[in-house]
mmCIF file of C-alpha atoms in Angstrom:
data_model
loop_
_atom_site.group_PDB
_atom_site.id
_atom_site.type_symbol
_atom_site.label_atom_id
_atom_site.label_comp_id
_atom_site.label_asym_id
_atom_site.label_seq_id
_atom_site.Cartn_x
_atom_site.Cartn_y
_atom_site.Cartn_z
ATOM 1 C CA MET A 1 -27.110 0.484 -24.728
ATOM 2 C CA ASN A 2 -25.469 2.547 -21.964
ATOM 3 C CA ASN A 3 -25.937 -0.436 -19.638
ATOM 4 C CA SER A 4 -23.776 -2.727 -21.791
ATOM 5 C CA LEU A 5 -20.666 -4.134 -20.137
ATOM 6 C CA LEU A 6 -17.252 -3.354 -21.549
ATOM 7 C CA HIS A 7 -15.370 -6.130 -23.323
ATOM 8 C CA TYR A 8 -12.721 -7.736 -21.119
ATOM 9 C CA GLN A 9 -10.486 -10.760 -20.729
ATOM 10 C CA ILE A 10 -9.442 -12.513 -17.508
ATOM 11 C CA ILE A 11 -6.191 -14.465 -17.327
ATOM 12 C CA GLY A 12 -4.650 -16.479 -14.490
ATOM 13 C CA GLU A 13 -5.138 -16.555 -10.739
ATOM 14 C CA GLY A 14 -3.739 -14.633 -7.804
ATOM 15 C CA ALA A 15 -3.750 -11.028 -6.607
ATOM 16 C CA PRO A 16 -5.673 -9.034 -9.239
ATOM 17 C CA ILE A 17 -4.202 -6.479 -11.648
ATOM 18 C CA VAL A 18 -6.470 -4.370 -13.868
ATOM 19 C CA PHE A 19 -4.909 -3.080 -17.106
ATOM 20 C CA LEU A 20 -6.351 0.062 -18.725
ATOM 21 C CA HIS A 21 -5.087 1.112 -22.159
ATOM 22 C CA GLY A 22 -4.818 4.625 -23.581
ATOM 23 C CA PHE A 23 -6.589 6.688 -26.247
ATOM 24 C CA LEU A 24 -6.733 4.981 -29.693
ATOM 25 C CA GLU A 25 -5.414 1.738 -28.157
ATOM 26 C CA ASP A 26 -7.055 -1.423 -26.842
ATOM 27 C CA SER A 27 -6.235 -4.178 -24.367
ATOM 28 C CA SER A 28 -3.955 -5.914 -26.885
ATOM 29 C CA MET A 29 -1.302 -3.269 -26.079
ATOM 30 C CA TRP A 30 -0.457 -5.346 -22.968
ATOM 31 C CA GLU A 31 0.373 -8.485 -24.989
ATOM 32 C CA ASP A 32 4.114 -8.382 -24.178
ATOM 33 C CA VAL A 33 3.614 -7.020 -20.650
ATOM 34 C CA LYS A 34 1.081 -9.477 -19.231
ATOM 35 C CA THR A 35 3.537 -12.393 -19.326
ATOM 36 C CA ALA A 36 5.578 -10.607 -16.632
ATOM 37 C CA PHE A 37 2.819 -11.395 -14.080
ATOM 38 C CA PRO A 38 2.339 -15.199 -14.044
ATOM 39 C CA LYS A 39 1.255 -15.258 -10.377
ATOM 40 C CA HIS A 40 -1.551 -12.715 -10.746
ATOM 41 C CA GLN A 41 -5.096 -12.629 -12.012
ATOM 42 C CA LEU A 42 -5.088 -10.158 -14.909
ATOM 43 C CA LEU A 43 -8.156 -8.205 -16.009
ATOM 44 C CA LEU A 44 -7.600 -6.629 -19.433
ATOM 45 C CA ILE A 45 -10.347 -4.191 -20.406
ATOM 46 C CA ASP A 46 -11.264 -2.383 -23.624
ATOM 47 C CA LEU A 47 -12.461 1.114 -22.675
ATOM 48 C CA PRO A 48 -15.682 2.573 -24.189
ATOM 49 C CA GLY A 49 -15.632 2.749 -27.981
ATOM 50 C CA HIS A 50 -12.218 1.055 -28.158
ATOM 51 C CA GLY A 51 -11.290 -2.502 -29.114
ATOM 52 C CA GLU A 52 -14.296 -4.801 -28.834
ATOM 53 C CA SER A 53 -16.178 -2.656 -26.317
ATOM 54 C CA PRO A 54 -19.469 -1.048 -27.335
ATOM 55 C CA SER A 55 -20.216 2.576 -28.121
ATOM 56 C CA TYR A 56 -22.476 4.542 -25.781
ATOM 57 C CA ASN A 57 -25.174 7.096 -26.538
ATOM 58 C CA LEU A 58 -23.506 10.044 -24.788
ATOM 59 C CA GLU A 59 -22.160 13.438 -25.814
ATOM 60 C CA ALA A 60 -18.756 12.609 -24.302
ATOM 61 C CA TYR A 61 -16.990 9.709 -22.604
ATOM 62 C CA SER A 62 -15.882 11.413 -19.406
ATOM 63 C CA MET A 63 -13.105 9.820 -17.363
ATOM 64 C CA LYS A 64 -15.695 9.360 -14.599
ATOM 65 C CA PHE A 65 -18.045 7.491 -16.961
ATOM 66 C CA MET A 66 -15.207 5.240 -18.120
ATOM 67 C CA ALA A 67 -14.237 4.542 -14.493
ATOM 68 C CA GLU A 68 -17.831 3.618 -13.658
ATOM 69 C CA LYS A 69 -17.915 1.171 -16.583
ATOM 70 C CA VAL A 70 -14.626 -0.377 -15.399
ATOM 71 C CA ASP A 71 -16.033 -0.600 -11.869
ATOM 72 C CA GLU A 72 -19.053 -2.531 -13.173
ATOM 73 C CA ILE A 73 -16.714 -5.300 -14.344
ATOM 74 C CA ILE A 74 -14.703 -5.273 -11.107
ATOM 75 C CA LYS A 75 -17.961 -5.660 -9.160
ATOM 76 C CA ASP A 76 -19.310 -8.274 -11.569
ATOM 77 C CA ARG A 77 -16.156 -10.382 -11.155
ATOM 78 C CA LYS A 78 -16.129 -9.790 -7.366
ATOM 79 C CA ILE A 79 -12.565 -8.451 -7.507
ATOM 80 C CA GLU A 80 -11.304 -6.856 -4.295
ATOM 81 C CA ASN A 81 -8.591 -4.235 -3.873
ATOM 82 C CA PRO A 82 -6.898 -4.588 -7.289
ATOM 83 C CA ILE A 83 -3.725 -3.011 -8.563
ATOM 84 C CA VAL A 84 -4.558 -0.785 -11.549
ATOM 85 C CA ILE A 85 -2.037 -0.052 -14.304
ATOM 86 C CA GLY A 86 -3.290 2.748 -16.548
ATOM 87 C CA HIS A 87 -1.470 3.896 -19.673
ATOM 88 C CA SER A 88 -2.086 7.570 -20.533
ATOM 89 C CA MET A 89 -5.910 7.924 -20.720
ATOM 90 C CA GLY A 90 -6.115 4.682 -18.726
ATOM 91 C CA GLY A 91 -4.292 6.464 -15.900
ATOM 92 C CA TYR A 92 -6.874 9.257 -15.901
ATOM 93 C CA VAL A 93 -9.587 6.610 -15.673
ATOM 94 C CA GLY A 94 -7.656 4.984 -12.814
ATOM 95 C CA LEU A 95 -7.665 8.260 -10.856
ATOM 96 C CA GLU A 96 -11.454 8.463 -11.170
ATOM 97 C CA LEU A 97 -11.714 4.798 -10.149
ATOM 98 C CA LEU A 98 -9.694 5.566 -7.016
ATOM 99 C CA LYS A 99 -12.457 7.987 -5.971
ATOM 100 C CA ILE A 100 -15.135 5.279 -6.007
ATOM 101 C CA ARG A 101 -13.365 2.108 -4.865
ATOM 102 C CA SER A 102 -10.432 0.809 -2.840
ATOM 103 C CA LEU A 103 -7.325 0.071 -4.902
ATOM 104 C CA ARG A 104 -4.208 -1.610 -3.601
ATOM 105 C CA ARG A 105 -2.133 0.509 -5.940
ATOM 106 C CA LEU A 106 -2.558 2.785 -8.949
ATOM 107 C CA ILE A 107 0.261 3.001 -11.482
ATOM 108 C CA LEU A 108 0.092 6.094 -13.695
ATOM 109 C CA PHE A 109 2.041 4.803 -16.677
ATOM 110 C CA ASN A 110 3.016 7.608 -19.075
ATOM 111 C CA SER A 111 0.017 9.445 -17.682
ATOM 112 C CA ASN A 112 -0.529 12.531 -15.527
ATOM 113 C CA PHE A 113 -2.860 14.034 -12.953
ATOM 114 C CA TRP A 114 -3.557 17.615 -14.058
ATOM 115 C CA GLU A 115 -6.194 19.122 -16.334
ATOM 116 C CA ASP A 116 -5.627 20.286 -19.910
ATOM 117 C CA SER A 117 -4.081 23.726 -20.414
ATOM 118 C CA GLU A 118 -5.910 26.278 -22.575
ATOM 119 C CA GLU A 119 -3.547 25.463 -25.437
ATOM 120 C CA ARG A 120 -4.196 21.739 -25.047
ATOM 121 C CA ILE A 121 -7.964 22.329 -24.961
ATOM 122 C CA GLN A 122 -7.702 24.215 -28.262
ATOM 123 C CA ASN A 123 -5.665 21.312 -29.689
ATOM 124 C CA ARG A 124 -8.368 18.840 -28.605
ATOM 125 C CA ASN A 125 -11.013 20.982 -30.318
ATOM 126 C CA ARG A 126 -8.905 20.972 -33.486
ATOM 127 C CA VAL A 127 -8.646 17.166 -33.236
ATOM 128 C CA ILE A 128 -12.446 16.955 -33.181
ATOM 129 C CA GLU A 129 -12.650 19.094 -36.342
ATOM 130 C CA VAL A 130 -9.991 17.032 -38.152
ATOM 131 C CA VAL A 131 -11.578 13.688 -37.197
ATOM 132 C CA GLN A 132 -14.948 14.904 -38.489
ATOM 133 C CA LYS A 133 -13.330 15.664 -41.869
ATOM 134 C CA ASN A 134 -10.755 12.880 -42.226
ATOM 135 C CA LYS A 135 -10.117 10.331 -39.490
ATOM 136 C CA LEU A 136 -7.180 8.723 -41.282
ATOM 137 C CA VAL A 137 -5.229 11.986 -41.573
ATOM 138 C CA PHE A 138 -5.578 12.426 -37.808
ATOM 139 C CA LEU A 139 -4.575 8.829 -36.986
ATOM 140 C CA ASN A 140 -1.484 8.937 -39.198
ATOM 141 C CA GLU A 141 -0.201 12.076 -37.517
ATOM 142 C CA ALA A 142 -1.354 11.425 -33.940
ATOM 143 C CA ILE A 143 0.023 7.893 -33.548
ATOM 144 C CA ARG A 144 3.349 8.689 -35.219
ATOM 145 C CA ASN A 145 3.819 11.656 -32.844
ATOM 146 C CA LEU A 146 3.592 9.400 -29.766
ATOM 147 C CA PHE A 147 6.966 7.804 -30.495
ATOM 148 C CA TYR A 148 10.356 9.304 -29.626
ATOM 149 C CA VAL A 149 12.397 7.743 -32.439
ATOM 150 C CA GLU A 150 11.145 6.201 -35.661
ATOM 151 C CA ASN A 151 13.130 3.166 -36.822
ATOM 152 C CA ASP A 152 12.263 -0.053 -38.671
ATOM 153 C CA PHE A 153 10.636 -1.626 -35.609
ATOM 154 C CA THR A 154 8.670 1.437 -34.485
ATOM 155 C CA SER A 155 7.608 2.163 -38.091
ATOM 156 C CA ARG A 156 6.017 -1.288 -38.298
ATOM 157 C CA THR A 157 4.438 -0.800 -34.868
ATOM 158 C CA ILE A 158 3.059 2.596 -35.894
ATOM 159 C CA GLN A 159 1.461 1.080 -38.996
ATOM 160 C CA ASP A 160 -0.026 -1.761 -36.913
ATOM 161 C CA LEU A 161 -1.462 0.718 -34.396
ATOM 162 C CA ILE A 162 -2.906 2.894 -37.165
ATOM 163 C CA GLN A 163 -4.594 -0.167 -38.708
ATOM 164 C CA LYS A 164 -6.158 -1.061 -35.338
ATOM 165 C CA ALA A 165 -7.204 2.527 -34.624
ATOM 166 C CA LYS A 166 -8.947 2.713 -38.018
ATOM 167 C CA GLU A 167 -11.505 0.297 -36.541
ATOM 168 C CA ILE A 168 -12.543 2.921 -33.958
ATOM 169 C CA ASN A 169 -15.646 4.844 -34.988
ATOM 170 C CA GLU A 170 -15.164 8.588 -35.609
ATOM 171 C CA LEU A 171 -17.824 9.408 -33.010
ATOM 172 C CA ASP A 172 -16.047 7.327 -30.374
ATOM 173 C CA ILE A 173 -12.773 9.157 -31.065
ATOM 174 C CA ILE A 174 -14.610 12.484 -30.704
ATOM 175 C CA LYS A 175 -16.409 11.435 -27.504
ATOM 176 C CA SER A 176 -13.134 10.240 -25.954
ATOM 177 C CA THR A 177 -11.380 13.453 -27.022
ATOM 178 C CA LYS A 178 -14.086 15.494 -25.287
ATOM 179 C CA GLY A 179 -13.623 13.389 -22.153
ATOM 180 C CA LEU A 180 -9.866 13.989 -22.216
ATOM 181 C CA ARG A 181 -10.361 17.714 -22.828
ATOM 182 C CA ASP A 182 -12.800 18.122 -19.939
ATOM 183 C CA ARG A 183 -11.052 15.954 -17.349
ATOM 184 C CA LEU A 184 -10.455 17.237 -13.825
ATOM 185 C CA ASN A 185 -7.321 18.353 -12.029
ATOM 186 C CA ASN A 186 -6.496 15.454 -9.684
ATOM 187 C CA LYS A 187 -3.418 16.837 -7.919
ATOM 188 C CA GLU A 188 -5.232 16.725 -4.582
ATOM 189 C CA ILE A 189 -6.211 13.073 -5.098
ATOM 190 C CA VAL A 190 -2.594 12.170 -5.895
ATOM 191 C CA SER A 191 -1.397 13.918 -2.714
ATOM 192 C CA THR A 192 -4.115 12.280 -0.609
ATOM 193 C CA TYR A 193 -3.370 8.784 -1.952
ATOM 194 C CA SER A 194 0.365 9.306 -2.534
ATOM 195 C CA GLU A 195 1.272 6.054 -0.748
ATOM 196 C CA LYS A 196 -0.912 4.050 -3.165
ATOM 197 C CA ILE A 197 0.122 5.831 -6.365
ATOM 198 C CA CYS A 198 3.235 5.349 -8.490
ATOM 199 C CA VAL A 199 4.161 7.551 -11.438
ATOM 200 C CA VAL A 200 6.051 5.930 -14.312
ATOM 201 C CA GLN A 201 7.383 8.594 -16.684
ATOM 202 C CA ALA A 202 9.029 8.135 -20.078
ATOM 203 C CA GLU A 203 12.220 10.170 -20.355
ATOM 204 C CA ASN A 204 11.436 11.489 -23.845
ATOM 205 C CA ASP A 205 7.640 11.567 -23.761
ATOM 206 C CA PRO A 206 6.443 14.139 -26.335
ATOM 207 C CA ILE A 207 2.950 14.193 -24.792
ATOM 208 C CA ILE A 208 3.968 14.552 -21.128
ATOM 209 C CA PRO A 209 7.422 16.177 -21.031
ATOM 210 C CA SER A 210 9.601 15.126 -18.069
ATOM 211 C CA GLU A 211 10.010 18.738 -16.912
ATOM 212 C CA TYR A 212 6.210 19.179 -16.721
ATOM 213 C CA MET A 213 5.945 16.080 -14.567
ATOM 214 C CA GLU A 214 8.802 17.221 -12.341
ATOM 215 C CA ASP A 215 7.145 20.614 -11.791
ATOM 216 C CA ALA A 216 3.760 19.018 -11.066
ATOM 217 C CA LEU A 217 5.258 16.569 -8.548
ATOM 218 C CA ASN A 218 7.094 19.408 -6.799
ATOM 219 C CA GLN A 219 3.772 21.211 -6.285
ATOM 220 C CA LEU A 220 2.252 18.282 -4.377
ATOM 221 C CA THR A 221 2.092 18.279 -0.584
ATOM 222 C CA LYS A 222 2.806 14.528 -0.632
ATOM 223 C CA LYS A 223 4.585 12.898 -3.558
ATOM 224 C CA PRO A 224 3.964 9.438 -5.005
ATOM 225 C CA LYS A 225 6.849 7.141 -5.884
ATOM 226 C CA PHE A 226 8.442 8.069 -9.189
ATOM 227 C CA TYR A 227 10.103 5.877 -11.832
ATOM 228 C CA MET A 228 11.737 6.857 -15.125
ATOM 229 C CA ILE A 229 11.829 4.785 -18.316
ATOM 230 C CA GLU A 230 14.853 5.863 -20.330
ATOM 231 C CA ASN A 231 15.112 6.071 -24.122
ATOM 232 C CA SER A 232 11.367 6.083 -24.634
ATOM 233 C CA GLY A 233 8.579 8.297 -25.854
ATOM 234 C CA HIS A 234 4.913 7.913 -24.907
ATOM 235 C CA MET A 235 4.735 4.296 -26.093
ATOM 236 C CA SER A 236 7.169 2.594 -23.717
ATOM 237 C CA VAL A 237 5.538 -0.816 -24.175
ATOM 238 C CA TRP A 238 7.059 -0.826 -27.669
ATOM 239 C CA GLU A 239 9.959 1.616 -27.304
ATOM 240 C CA ASN A 240 11.537 0.099 -24.187
ATOM 241 C CA LEU A 241 9.702 -3.096 -23.292
ATOM 242 C CA LYS A 242 12.511 -4.431 -21.114
ATOM 243 C CA ALA A 243 12.485 -1.384 -18.814
ATOM 244 C CA THR A 244 8.674 -1.313 -18.825
ATOM 245 C CA ARG A 245 8.461 -4.923 -17.629
ATOM 246 C CA ARG A 246 11.226 -4.433 -15.054
ATOM 247 C CA ILE A 247 9.689 -1.305 -13.506
ATOM 248 C CA LEU A 248 6.098 -2.564 -13.485
ATOM 249 C CA THR A 249 7.079 -5.894 -11.893
ATOM 250 C CA GLU A 250 9.184 -4.056 -9.312
ATOM 251 C CA ILE A 251 6.206 -1.881 -8.337
ATOM 252 C CA VAL A 252 3.739 -4.773 -8.262
ATOM 253 C CA SER A 253 5.989 -6.980 -6.138
#
């Protein structure tokens, strides 16, 4: 089963862009973003255990493992030098992909490049315990906490995302959580490939606070390009779609 390809969709023709979603999401998150790139070939992938992709018989889904599964599709489709847009966990996967293949550009979209703190590791371990007992309790809290402001629109979106996430097997949530918890510090990679990497930060991201990102960027020997999405939490695709489309198209062009 570990040899099974991930589920993916290819749209259009032109210079290739690979879209990688985040934790508890799937490739449908790009529905209102993909139309901004009519002159590109788009590869939309469901990461392991998410969306329509299979589960794998592993203790954890490391970011490296996910990147290798993504690379299998890129090789299979004979795609050369793609742009990769990775949201949150998808950005971590993109950083591992950059270590094994040439990318034209990597966009870390509401993502980061450092390892979990001790406090965050403990939180991940608590997530594993909660999911084992009651997945729905975890999903209700976790997805709601990704948004900056809850209004009529975001409330509906939150409920839609919870319904989709309910389809993810408990074991796949746990395996992905372990992969997130154990991921590597990639500050050196970001410095080394700073000319290829762009960081897109949400102004009010509760998961990756702006001040954390600012401090981390200041520690780098070479800094990637930086863009800010205003009036948005972690889920900019829904919270500020207009700015998301504008910034991503600006980077890609």
